[in-house]
Amino acid sequence: MGESPDRSRRYVLAGVVGLLGILTAAILLEVLGTILFALTVAYVLVPVQRWLVRRGLSEWIGALAATLLGFVSIVAVFSPILLTLYFRLDEVIGIVEELPAEIPITAFDVTYTVEVADVQRSAIDLLTDAAFSLASALPVLAIKFALFVILLFALVLKGDAAARAAVAPIPHEYRDIAYALGTRARETLYAIYVLQLATSVATFIIGYPLFWALGYDMALTLALIAAILQFVPIIGPSLLVVPIALYHVAAGELLAAVLVGVLGVALVAWFPDIAVRPRLARRSANLPGSLYFVGFTGGLFTLGPIGIVVGPLIVAVFVEAIDLLADEVNGDVDIASLLEADDERDLDATTDGDHSPTDVDSDTETTFEESGSRTAND
């Protein structure tokens, strides 16, 4: 029985779209990261545009205002990083050069010497190469940023149309799955952008006065680095605080090490998570920190900077797909009920396959009585 012409036509169109999508991705490979970044930011800003439209603004003005909000947020996040690398690179390199070439560690009356000279040289080379690469890539970055803003405005303005176009080829009986995956993607992006950004701002606000009070000359830069590291899941600003504390230990400044270690971990690395995140986590995906860390690191190493967003997003959507499959197969039955059902089936199989001594005796007696009655009749 052949397929209907409508279904065959649908498959042919799906194949054409897939091939054209692959060709388009190959042509736009150099700006694919910019496009993905604009897509994810637009996914978060579309609700903002709708909220503005409900308040009386036109769709065009609402999209412009939402795009401006995204533009300002991106500039606020990335400009301090670029300015630090460009204007304060010499100070950062000076701090690295001041690190001792050897760090003695004493344990159980045995002193071990850790050589850090090679790591020190590698860090200086890395910072220098990063600054040089940034300076040479500024024209390209400017073009990509302009592309990002234009694409962001178009996606926010035509977000509903793009969503309808994406959902249209999906059969009606499967659209609930698309909706569930889309909801998880939106919640994950909200967690990455809104929660992480708010937590980073709180980290900077707390970190700057703390580092200044502890007497660090580059308090602003250290607070900025701590805020950026807040995007790294689980460990976060501890990547900054712990090395500073170890530096003071190596220099014999134990009081400074304790102060920056305790106050830095408690106030900079830990307090923003418990003060800010719970108040904004209502609309987040509640992705476990371990899975978020896997997606973060995997995406970063595989896709580069855009992987910081795409990695956790893919992991979250994958987890949602697993949950949908589990609900489809098992319904509302929880794992305890499934285990109990498995135990009961195993017990029934054992009972059916093996006879207890009582069953054997009963069967023997029945056979003996039947044999005796046949003999008497004969």
Coordinates of C-alpha atoms in Angstrom, one line a residue:
M1 CA 0.0 0.0 0.0
G2 CA 1.6 3.2 -1.2
E3 CA 1.9 6.4 0.8
S4 CA -0.5 9.2 0.1
P5 CA 0.7 12.1 -2.1
D6 CA 0.4 14.6 0.7
R7 CA 2.6 12.6 3.0
S8 CA 5.2 12.0 0.3
R9 CA 5.2 15.7 -0.5
R10 CA 5.7 16.5 3.2
Y11 CA 8.7 14.1 3.4
V12 CA 10.2 15.7 0.3
L13 CA 9.8 19.2 1.7
A14 CA 11.3 18.1 5.0
G15 CA 14.3 16.7 3.2
V16 CA 14.7 19.9 1.2
V17 CA 14.5 21.9 4.3
G18 CA 17.1 19.7 6.0
L19 CA 19.6 19.9 3.1
L20 CA 19.2 23.6 2.8
G21 CA 19.7 23.9 6.6
I22 CA 23.0 22.0 6.4
L23 CA 24.1 24.1 3.4
T24 CA 23.1 27.4 5.2
A25 CA 25.0 26.3 8.4
A26 CA 28.1 25.5 6.3
I27 CA 28.0 28.9 4.6
L28 CA 27.4 30.8 7.8
L29 CA 29.8 28.8 9.8
E30 CA 32.0 31.8 10.8
V31 CA 29.0 33.6 12.3
L32 CA 27.1 30.5 13.5
G33 CA 28.1 31.3 17.1
T34 CA 26.7 34.8 16.7
I35 CA 23.5 33.5 15.3
L36 CA 23.1 30.9 18.1
F37 CA 23.8 33.6 20.7
A38 CA 21.2 35.9 19.2
L39 CA 18.6 33.1 19.1
T40 CA 19.1 32.3 22.8
V41 CA 19.0 35.9 23.9
A42 CA 15.9 36.6 21.8
Y43 CA 14.2 33.5 23.4
V44 CA 14.6 35.3 26.7
L45 CA 13.6 38.8 25.5
V46 CA 10.4 37.8 23.6
P47 CA 8.4 37.7 26.9
V48 CA 9.7 41.1 27.7
Q49 CA 8.5 42.4 24.3
R50 CA 5.1 40.9 24.9
W51 CA 4.9 42.4 28.4
L52 CA 5.7 45.9 26.9
V53 CA 3.0 45.4 24.2
R54 CA 0.4 44.5 26.8
R55 CA 1.4 47.8 28.5
G56 CA 0.3 49.7 25.4
L57 CA 3.4 49.9 23.2
S58 CA 3.3 48.9 19.6
E59 CA 5.0 45.6 18.6
W60 CA 7.8 47.5 16.8
I61 CA 8.5 49.8 19.8
G62 CA 8.3 46.9 22.2
A63 CA 10.8 44.9 20.2
L64 CA 13.1 48.0 20.0
A65 CA 12.9 48.4 23.8
A66 CA 13.6 44.7 24.4
T67 CA 16.5 44.8 22.0
L68 CA 17.9 47.8 23.7
L69 CA 17.7 46.0 27.0
G70 CA 19.6 43.1 25.6
F71 CA 22.2 45.4 24.0
V72 CA 22.8 47.2 27.3
S73 CA 23.1 44.0 29.2
I74 CA 25.6 42.5 26.7
V75 CA 27.7 45.6 26.8
A76 CA 27.6 45.7 30.6
V77 CA 28.8 42.1 30.8
F78 CA 31.5 42.1 28.1
S79 CA 32.9 45.6 28.1
P80 CA 34.6 45.3 31.5
I81 CA 36.2 42.1 30.4
L82 CA 37.6 43.7 27.2
L83 CA 38.6 46.9 29.0
T84 CA 40.4 44.9 31.7
L85 CA 42.4 42.9 29.1
Y86 CA 43.2 46.1 27.1
F87 CA 44.0 48.7 29.8
R88 CA 45.0 46.7 32.9
L89 CA 46.8 43.9 31.2
D90 CA 50.2 45.1 32.5
E91 CA 48.9 45.1 36.1
V92 CA 47.5 41.6 35.8
I93 CA 50.8 40.4 34.3
G94 CA 52.7 42.2 37.1
I95 CA 50.7 40.3 39.7
V96 CA 51.5 37.0 38.0
E97 CA 55.2 37.9 37.8
E98 CA 55.3 38.7 41.5
L99 CA 54.3 35.1 42.3
P100 CA 57.2 33.2 43.9
A101 CA 58.9 30.7 41.5
E102 CA 58.8 28.0 44.2
I103 CA 56.1 27.4 46.9
P104 CA 57.3 25.3 49.9
I105 CA 54.6 23.1 51.5
T106 CA 55.4 21.5 54.8
A107 CA 53.4 18.5 56.0
F108 CA 54.4 16.1 58.8
D109 CA 57.8 17.7 59.2
V110 CA 58.5 17.1 55.5
T111 CA 58.8 20.1 53.2
Y112 CA 57.8 19.8 49.6
T113 CA 58.7 22.4 47.0
V114 CA 56.2 23.1 44.2
E115 CA 57.7 24.6 41.1
V116 CA 55.4 27.2 39.6
A117 CA 57.8 29.0 37.2
D118 CA 56.6 27.0 34.2
V119 CA 53.0 27.7 35.1
Q120 CA 53.8 31.4 35.6
R121 CA 55.4 31.7 32.2
S122 CA 52.5 29.9 30.6
A123 CA 50.0 32.2 32.3
I124 CA 51.9 35.3 31.1
D125 CA 52.0 33.9 27.5
L126 CA 48.3 33.1 27.6
L127 CA 47.4 36.6 28.8
T128 CA 49.6 38.3 26.2
D129 CA 48.3 36.1 23.4
A130 CA 44.7 36.8 24.5
A131 CA 45.3 40.6 24.4
F132 CA 47.0 40.4 21.0
S133 CA 44.2 38.2 19.6
L134 CA 41.6 40.6 21.0
A135 CA 43.3 43.7 19.4
S136 CA 43.6 42.0 16.0
A137 CA 40.0 40.7 16.1
L138 CA 38.3 44.0 17.0
P139 CA 37.1 44.8 13.5
V140 CA 35.6 41.3 13.1
L141 CA 34.1 41.5 16.5
A142 CA 32.5 44.9 15.7
I143 CA 30.9 43.4 12.5
K144 CA 29.6 40.3 14.5
F145 CA 28.2 42.6 17.2
A146 CA 26.3 44.6 14.6
L147 CA 25.0 41.4 13.1
F148 CA 24.0 40.2 16.6
V149 CA 22.0 43.4 17.3
I150 CA 20.2 43.4 13.9
L151 CA 19.4 39.7 14.2
L152 CA 18.2 40.1 17.8
F153 CA 15.8 42.9 16.8
A154 CA 14.4 40.8 14.0
L155 CA 13.9 37.7 16.1
V156 CA 12.2 39.6 18.9
L157 CA 9.9 41.5 16.5
K158 CA 9.0 38.3 14.6
G159 CA 9.3 35.9 17.5
D160 CA 5.7 34.7 17.3
A161 CA 5.9 34.1 13.5
A162 CA 9.2 32.2 13.9
A163 CA 7.6 30.0 16.6
R164 CA 4.6 29.3 14.4
A165 CA 6.8 28.4 11.5
A166 CA 8.9 26.1 13.7
V167 CA 5.8 24.3 15.1
A168 CA 3.8 24.1 11.8
P169 CA 5.6 21.0 10.4
I170 CA 5.1 19.0 13.6
P171 CA 2.0 16.8 13.7
H172 CA -0.7 17.9 16.2
E173 CA -0.4 14.7 18.3
Y174 CA 3.3 15.6 19.0
R175 CA 3.0 19.3 19.6
D176 CA 2.8 18.8 23.4
I177 CA 6.3 17.3 23.2
A178 CA 7.5 20.4 21.3
Y179 CA 5.9 22.6 23.9
A180 CA 7.5 20.8 26.8
L181 CA 10.9 20.9 25.2
G182 CA 10.4 24.6 24.4
T183 CA 9.4 25.4 27.9
R184 CA 12.4 23.6 29.3
A185 CA 14.7 25.5 26.9
R186 CA 13.2 28.9 27.9
E187 CA 13.6 28.1 31.6
T188 CA 17.2 27.0 31.1
L189 CA 18.0 30.2 29.2
Y190 CA 16.4 32.2 31.9
A191 CA 18.5 30.5 34.5
I192 CA 21.7 31.0 32.4
Y193 CA 21.1 34.7 31.5
V194 CA 18.9 36.2 34.2
L195 CA 19.9 34.2 37.3
Q196 CA 23.6 34.1 36.5
L197 CA 23.7 37.7 35.5
A198 CA 21.9 38.8 38.7
T199 CA 24.2 36.6 40.8
S200 CA 27.3 38.0 39.1
V201 CA 26.1 41.6 39.7
A202 CA 25.7 40.7 43.4
T203 CA 29.1 39.1 43.5
F204 CA 30.7 42.3 42.1
I205 CA 28.8 44.5 44.5
I206 CA 30.0 42.4 47.4
G207 CA 33.5 41.7 46.1
Y208 CA 34.6 45.2 45.4
P209 CA 34.3 46.6 48.9
L210 CA 35.6 43.4 50.4
F211 CA 38.8 43.3 48.3
W212 CA 39.2 47.1 48.8
A213 CA 38.9 46.7 52.6
L214 CA 41.5 43.9 52.6
G215 CA 44.0 46.3 51.0
Y216 CA 44.2 45.0 47.4
D217 CA 45.3 47.5 44.8
M218 CA 43.3 45.9 42.0
A219 CA 40.1 45.6 44.0
L220 CA 37.9 46.5 41.0
T221 CA 39.6 44.1 38.7
L222 CA 39.4 41.3 41.3
A223 CA 35.7 41.9 41.9
L224 CA 35.1 41.9 38.1
I225 CA 37.0 38.6 37.7
A226 CA 35.0 37.1 40.6
A227 CA 31.7 38.3 38.9
I228 CA 32.7 36.7 35.6
L229 CA 33.7 33.4 37.4
Q230 CA 30.2 33.3 38.9
F231 CA 29.1 31.9 35.5
V232 CA 31.2 28.8 36.1
P233 CA 28.9 26.4 37.9
I234 CA 29.6 24.9 41.3
I235 CA 33.2 26.3 41.8
G236 CA 32.6 29.8 40.6
P237 CA 34.6 32.6 42.3
S238 CA 36.4 30.0 44.4
L239 CA 38.7 29.8 41.4
L240 CA 39.9 33.3 42.3
V241 CA 39.7 33.2 46.1
V242 CA 41.6 30.0 46.7
P243 CA 44.7 30.9 44.6
I244 CA 44.9 34.3 46.4
A245 CA 44.7 32.5 49.7
L246 CA 47.4 30.1 48.7
Y247 CA 49.6 32.9 47.5
H248 CA 49.4 34.5 51.0
V249 CA 50.2 31.1 52.6
A250 CA 53.3 30.8 50.3
A251 CA 54.3 34.3 51.3
G252 CA 53.9 33.5 55.0
E253 CA 51.0 35.9 55.4
L254 CA 48.7 33.5 57.3
L255 CA 46.3 36.1 58.6
A256 CA 45.7 37.5 55.2
A257 CA 45.2 34.0 53.8
V258 CA 42.6 33.2 56.5
L259 CA 40.8 36.6 55.9
V260 CA 40.6 36.4 52.2
G261 CA 39.9 32.6 52.3
V262 CA 37.1 32.7 54.8
L263 CA 35.5 36.0 53.8
G264 CA 36.0 35.5 50.1
V265 CA 34.4 32.0 50.0
A266 CA 31.6 33.0 52.4
L267 CA 30.7 36.4 51.0
V268 CA 31.9 36.4 47.4
A269 CA 31.5 32.8 46.3
W270 CA 28.7 31.5 48.6
F271 CA 26.4 34.4 49.8
P272 CA 25.2 35.6 46.3
D273 CA 23.9 32.1 45.6
I274 CA 21.8 32.0 48.7
A275 CA 20.7 35.6 48.7
V276 CA 19.9 36.2 45.0
R277 CA 19.3 32.9 43.3
P278 CA 16.3 31.6 45.4
R279 CA 14.4 34.8 44.8
L280 CA 14.7 34.4 41.0
A281 CA 14.7 30.7 40.6
R282 CA 10.9 30.4 40.3
R283 CA 11.0 30.4 36.5
S284 CA 14.3 28.5 36.1
A285 CA 14.7 24.9 35.0
N286 CA 16.1 23.7 38.3
L287 CA 18.8 21.8 36.4
P288 CA 21.1 20.0 38.9
G289 CA 24.4 21.7 39.4
S290 CA 26.3 18.6 38.3
L291 CA 24.5 18.4 35.0
Y292 CA 24.9 22.1 34.5
F293 CA 28.6 21.8 35.1
V294 CA 28.8 18.9 32.6
G295 CA 27.0 21.0 29.9
F296 CA 29.1 24.1 30.7
T297 CA 32.5 22.4 30.4
G298 CA 31.5 20.2 27.5
G299 CA 30.0 23.0 25.6
L300 CA 33.0 25.3 26.3
F301 CA 35.6 22.8 25.1
T302 CA 33.6 21.7 22.1
L303 CA 32.0 24.9 20.8
G304 CA 34.1 27.6 22.4
P305 CA 32.5 30.6 24.2
I306 CA 29.0 30.0 22.8
G307 CA 29.1 26.5 24.4
I308 CA 28.8 28.2 27.8
V309 CA 25.1 28.7 26.8
V310 CA 24.5 25.9 24.3
G311 CA 26.0 23.1 26.4
P312 CA 23.7 23.5 29.4
L313 CA 20.8 24.1 27.1
I314 CA 21.3 20.8 25.2
V315 CA 21.7 18.9 28.5
A316 CA 18.5 20.4 29.9
V317 CA 16.5 19.6 26.8
F318 CA 18.0 16.1 26.8
V319 CA 16.9 15.6 30.4
E320 CA 13.4 16.9 29.6
A321 CA 13.2 14.4 26.7
I322 CA 14.1 11.6 29.1
D323 CA 11.4 12.7 31.5
L324 CA 8.9 12.8 28.7
L325 CA 9.8 9.2 27.6
A326 CA 9.6 8.0 31.2
D327 CA 6.2 9.5 31.6
E328 CA 5.1 8.1 28.3
V329 CA 6.2 4.5 29.2
N330 CA 5.4 4.4 32.9
G331 CA 2.7 7.1 33.3
D332 CA 2.4 8.4 36.8
V333 CA 3.9 5.3 38.4
D334 CA 6.9 6.2 40.6
I335 CA 10.1 4.2 40.9
A336 CA 9.1 2.6 44.2
S337 CA 5.9 1.2 42.7
L338 CA 7.9 -0.1 39.7
L339 CA 10.3 -1.9 42.0
E340 CA 7.5 -3.4 44.0
A341 CA 5.9 -4.6 40.8
D342 CA 9.1 -6.2 39.6
D343 CA 9.6 -7.9 43.0
E344 CA 6.0 -9.3 42.8
R345 CA 6.6 -10.6 39.3
D346 CA 9.8 -12.3 40.3
L347 CA 8.1 -13.9 43.3
D348 CA 5.2 -15.1 41.1
A349 CA 7.7 -16.6 38.6
T350 CA 9.6 -18.3 41.4
T351 CA 6.4 -19.7 42.9
D352 CA 5.2 -21.0 39.5
G353 CA 8.5 -22.6 38.6
D354 CA 9.4 -24.2 42.0
H355 CA 7.1 -26.4 44.2
S356 CA 7.3 -26.1 47.9
P357 CA 7.6 -29.4 50.0
T358 CA 3.9 -29.1 50.9
D359 CA 2.9 -28.9 47.2
V360 CA 5.1 -31.9 46.5
D361 CA 3.5 -33.9 49.3
S362 CA 0.0 -32.9 48.2
D363 CA 0.7 -33.9 44.6
T364 CA 2.1 -37.3 45.8
E365 CA -0.9 -38.0 48.0
T366 CA -3.3 -37.2 45.2
T367 CA -1.5 -39.5 42.8
F368 CA -1.4 -42.3 45.4
E369 CA -5.2 -42.0 46.0
E370 CA -5.9 -42.0 42.3
S371 CA -3.7 -45.1 41.8
G372 CA -5.4 -46.9 44.8
S373 CA -8.9 -46.2 43.6
R374 CA -8.1 -47.5 40.1
T375 CA -6.7 -50.7 41.6
A376 CA -9.8 -51.3 43.7
N377 CA -12.0 -50.8 40.7
D378 CA -10.0 -53.3 38.7

